[in-house]
CSV table of C-alpha atoms in Angstrom, one decimal:
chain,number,residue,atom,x,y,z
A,999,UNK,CA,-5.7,11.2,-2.6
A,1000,UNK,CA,-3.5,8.3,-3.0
A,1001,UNK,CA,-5.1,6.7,-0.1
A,1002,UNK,CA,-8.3,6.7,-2.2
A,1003,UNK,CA,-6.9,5.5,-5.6
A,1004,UNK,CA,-5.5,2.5,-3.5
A,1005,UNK,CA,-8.7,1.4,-1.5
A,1006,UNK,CA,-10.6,2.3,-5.0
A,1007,UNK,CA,-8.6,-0.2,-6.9
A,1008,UNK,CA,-8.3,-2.4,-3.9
A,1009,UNK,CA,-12.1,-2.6,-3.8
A,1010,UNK,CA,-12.6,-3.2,-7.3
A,1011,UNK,CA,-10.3,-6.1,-7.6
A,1012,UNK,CA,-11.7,-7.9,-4.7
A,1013,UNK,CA,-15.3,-7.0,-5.7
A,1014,UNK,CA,-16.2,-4.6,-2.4
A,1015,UNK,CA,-18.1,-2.2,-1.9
A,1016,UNK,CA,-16.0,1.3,-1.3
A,1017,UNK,CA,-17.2,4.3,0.6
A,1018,UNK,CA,-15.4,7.4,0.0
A,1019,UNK,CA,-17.1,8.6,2.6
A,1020,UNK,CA,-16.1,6.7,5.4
A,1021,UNK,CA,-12.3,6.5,3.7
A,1022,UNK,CA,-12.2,10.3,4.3
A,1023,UNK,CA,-14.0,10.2,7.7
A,1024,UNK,CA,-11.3,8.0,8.8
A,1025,UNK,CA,-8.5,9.8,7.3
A,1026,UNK,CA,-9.5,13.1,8.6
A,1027,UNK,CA,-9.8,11.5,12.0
A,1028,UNK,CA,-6.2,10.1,11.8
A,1029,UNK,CA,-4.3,13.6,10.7
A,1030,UNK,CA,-6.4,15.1,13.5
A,1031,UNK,CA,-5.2,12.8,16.2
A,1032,UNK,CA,-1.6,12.8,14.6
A,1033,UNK,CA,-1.5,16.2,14.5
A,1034,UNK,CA,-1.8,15.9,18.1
A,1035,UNK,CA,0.0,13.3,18.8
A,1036,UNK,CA,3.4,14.5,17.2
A,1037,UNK,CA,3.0,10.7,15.1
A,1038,UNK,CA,3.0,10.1,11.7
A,1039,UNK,CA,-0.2,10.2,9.3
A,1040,UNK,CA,-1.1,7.1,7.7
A,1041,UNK,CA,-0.7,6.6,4.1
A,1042,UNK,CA,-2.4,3.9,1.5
A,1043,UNK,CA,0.3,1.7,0.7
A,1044,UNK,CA,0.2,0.8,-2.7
A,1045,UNK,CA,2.7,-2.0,-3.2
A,1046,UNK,CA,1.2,-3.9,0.0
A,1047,UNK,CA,-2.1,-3.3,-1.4
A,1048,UNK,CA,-1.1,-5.1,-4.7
A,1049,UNK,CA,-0.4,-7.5,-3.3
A,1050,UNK,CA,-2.8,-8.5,-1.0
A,1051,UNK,CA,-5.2,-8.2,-3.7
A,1052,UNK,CA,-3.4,-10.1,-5.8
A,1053,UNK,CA,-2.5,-13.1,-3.8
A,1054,UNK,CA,-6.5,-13.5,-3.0
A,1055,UNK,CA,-6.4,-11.6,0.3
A,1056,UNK,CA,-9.6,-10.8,1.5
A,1057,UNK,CA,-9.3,-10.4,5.2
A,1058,UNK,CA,-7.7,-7.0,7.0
A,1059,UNK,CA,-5.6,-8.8,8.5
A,1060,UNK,CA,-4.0,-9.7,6.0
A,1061,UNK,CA,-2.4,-6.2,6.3
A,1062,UNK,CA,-0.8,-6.5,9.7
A,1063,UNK,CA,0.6,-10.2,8.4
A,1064,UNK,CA,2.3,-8.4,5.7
A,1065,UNK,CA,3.7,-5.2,7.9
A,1066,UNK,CA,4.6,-8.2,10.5
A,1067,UNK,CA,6.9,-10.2,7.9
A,1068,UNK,CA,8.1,-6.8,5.7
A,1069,UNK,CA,9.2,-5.5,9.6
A,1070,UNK,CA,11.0,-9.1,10.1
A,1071,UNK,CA,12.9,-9.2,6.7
A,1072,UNK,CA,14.0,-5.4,7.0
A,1073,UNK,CA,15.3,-5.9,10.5
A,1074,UNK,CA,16.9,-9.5,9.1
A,1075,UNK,CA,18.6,-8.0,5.9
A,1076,UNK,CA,19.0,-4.4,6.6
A,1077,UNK,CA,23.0,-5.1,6.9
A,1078,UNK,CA,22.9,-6.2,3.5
A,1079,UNK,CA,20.6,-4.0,2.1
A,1080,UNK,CA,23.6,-1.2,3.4
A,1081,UNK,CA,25.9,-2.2,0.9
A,1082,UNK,CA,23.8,-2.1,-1.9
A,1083,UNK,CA,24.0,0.7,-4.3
A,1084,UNK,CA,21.0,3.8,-4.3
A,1085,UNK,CA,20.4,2.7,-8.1
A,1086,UNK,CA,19.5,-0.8,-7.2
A,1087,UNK,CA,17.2,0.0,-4.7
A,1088,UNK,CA,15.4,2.7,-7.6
A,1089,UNK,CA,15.7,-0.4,-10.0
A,1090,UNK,CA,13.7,-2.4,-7.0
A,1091,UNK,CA,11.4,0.4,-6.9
A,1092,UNK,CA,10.7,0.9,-10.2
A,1093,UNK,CA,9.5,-2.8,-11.7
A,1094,UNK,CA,7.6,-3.1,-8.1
A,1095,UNK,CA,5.6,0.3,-9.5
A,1096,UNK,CA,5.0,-1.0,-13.1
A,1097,UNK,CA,4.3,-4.6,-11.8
A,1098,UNK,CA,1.3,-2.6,-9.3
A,1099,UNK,CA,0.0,-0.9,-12.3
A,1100,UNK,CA,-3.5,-1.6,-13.4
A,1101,UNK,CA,-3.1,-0.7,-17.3
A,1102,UNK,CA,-6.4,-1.1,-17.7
A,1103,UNK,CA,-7.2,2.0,-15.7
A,1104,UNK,CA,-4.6,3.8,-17.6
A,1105,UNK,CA,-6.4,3.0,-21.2
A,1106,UNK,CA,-9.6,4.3,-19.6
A,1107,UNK,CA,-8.0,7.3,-19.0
């Protein structure tokens, strides 16, 4: 479901066409092979897919960029993310979640 809400809202802000469809198609085909596999099932990333969409991105590689350079900085900082305390990290968390959030969908609602 949330892998829906984010292409859905990724669509509309970039003005794409979105096919639930073919969003489901793929997503059953990816549990069914990681259910074989023993790997991990894919999940929509929401904060990446902020944004992308809002920086303009347009392209899907603009995905793997953005994995590539969140993979680099973890790896970089992850000694000083240690020493950080577990409320920080929620306080990072948080304002990246309300900064993401399309309010405009929740007055619809």
């Amino acid at each position: 479901l949330e892998t829906l809400i984010s292409a859905k809202i990724a669509s509309d802000r970039v003005d794409r066409e979105f096919s639930e469809l073919g969003e489901l198609r793929g997503l059953v085909i990816s549990h069914a092979v990681c259910g074989f596999t023993g790997a991990m099932p894919p999940t929509g990333v929401f904060v990446r897919t902020s944004l992308n969409t809002s920086l303009g991105a347009t392209h899907r590689f603009s995905q793997t960029l953005n994995a590539i350079v969140v993979a680099l900085i973890t790896l970089a900082l992850m000694p000083i993310f240690s020493y950080l305390p577990q409320a920080t990290i929620a306080a990072i968390l948080v304002v990246a979640a309300v900064r993401m959030t399309p309010f405009s969908y929740l007055k619809k609602l």
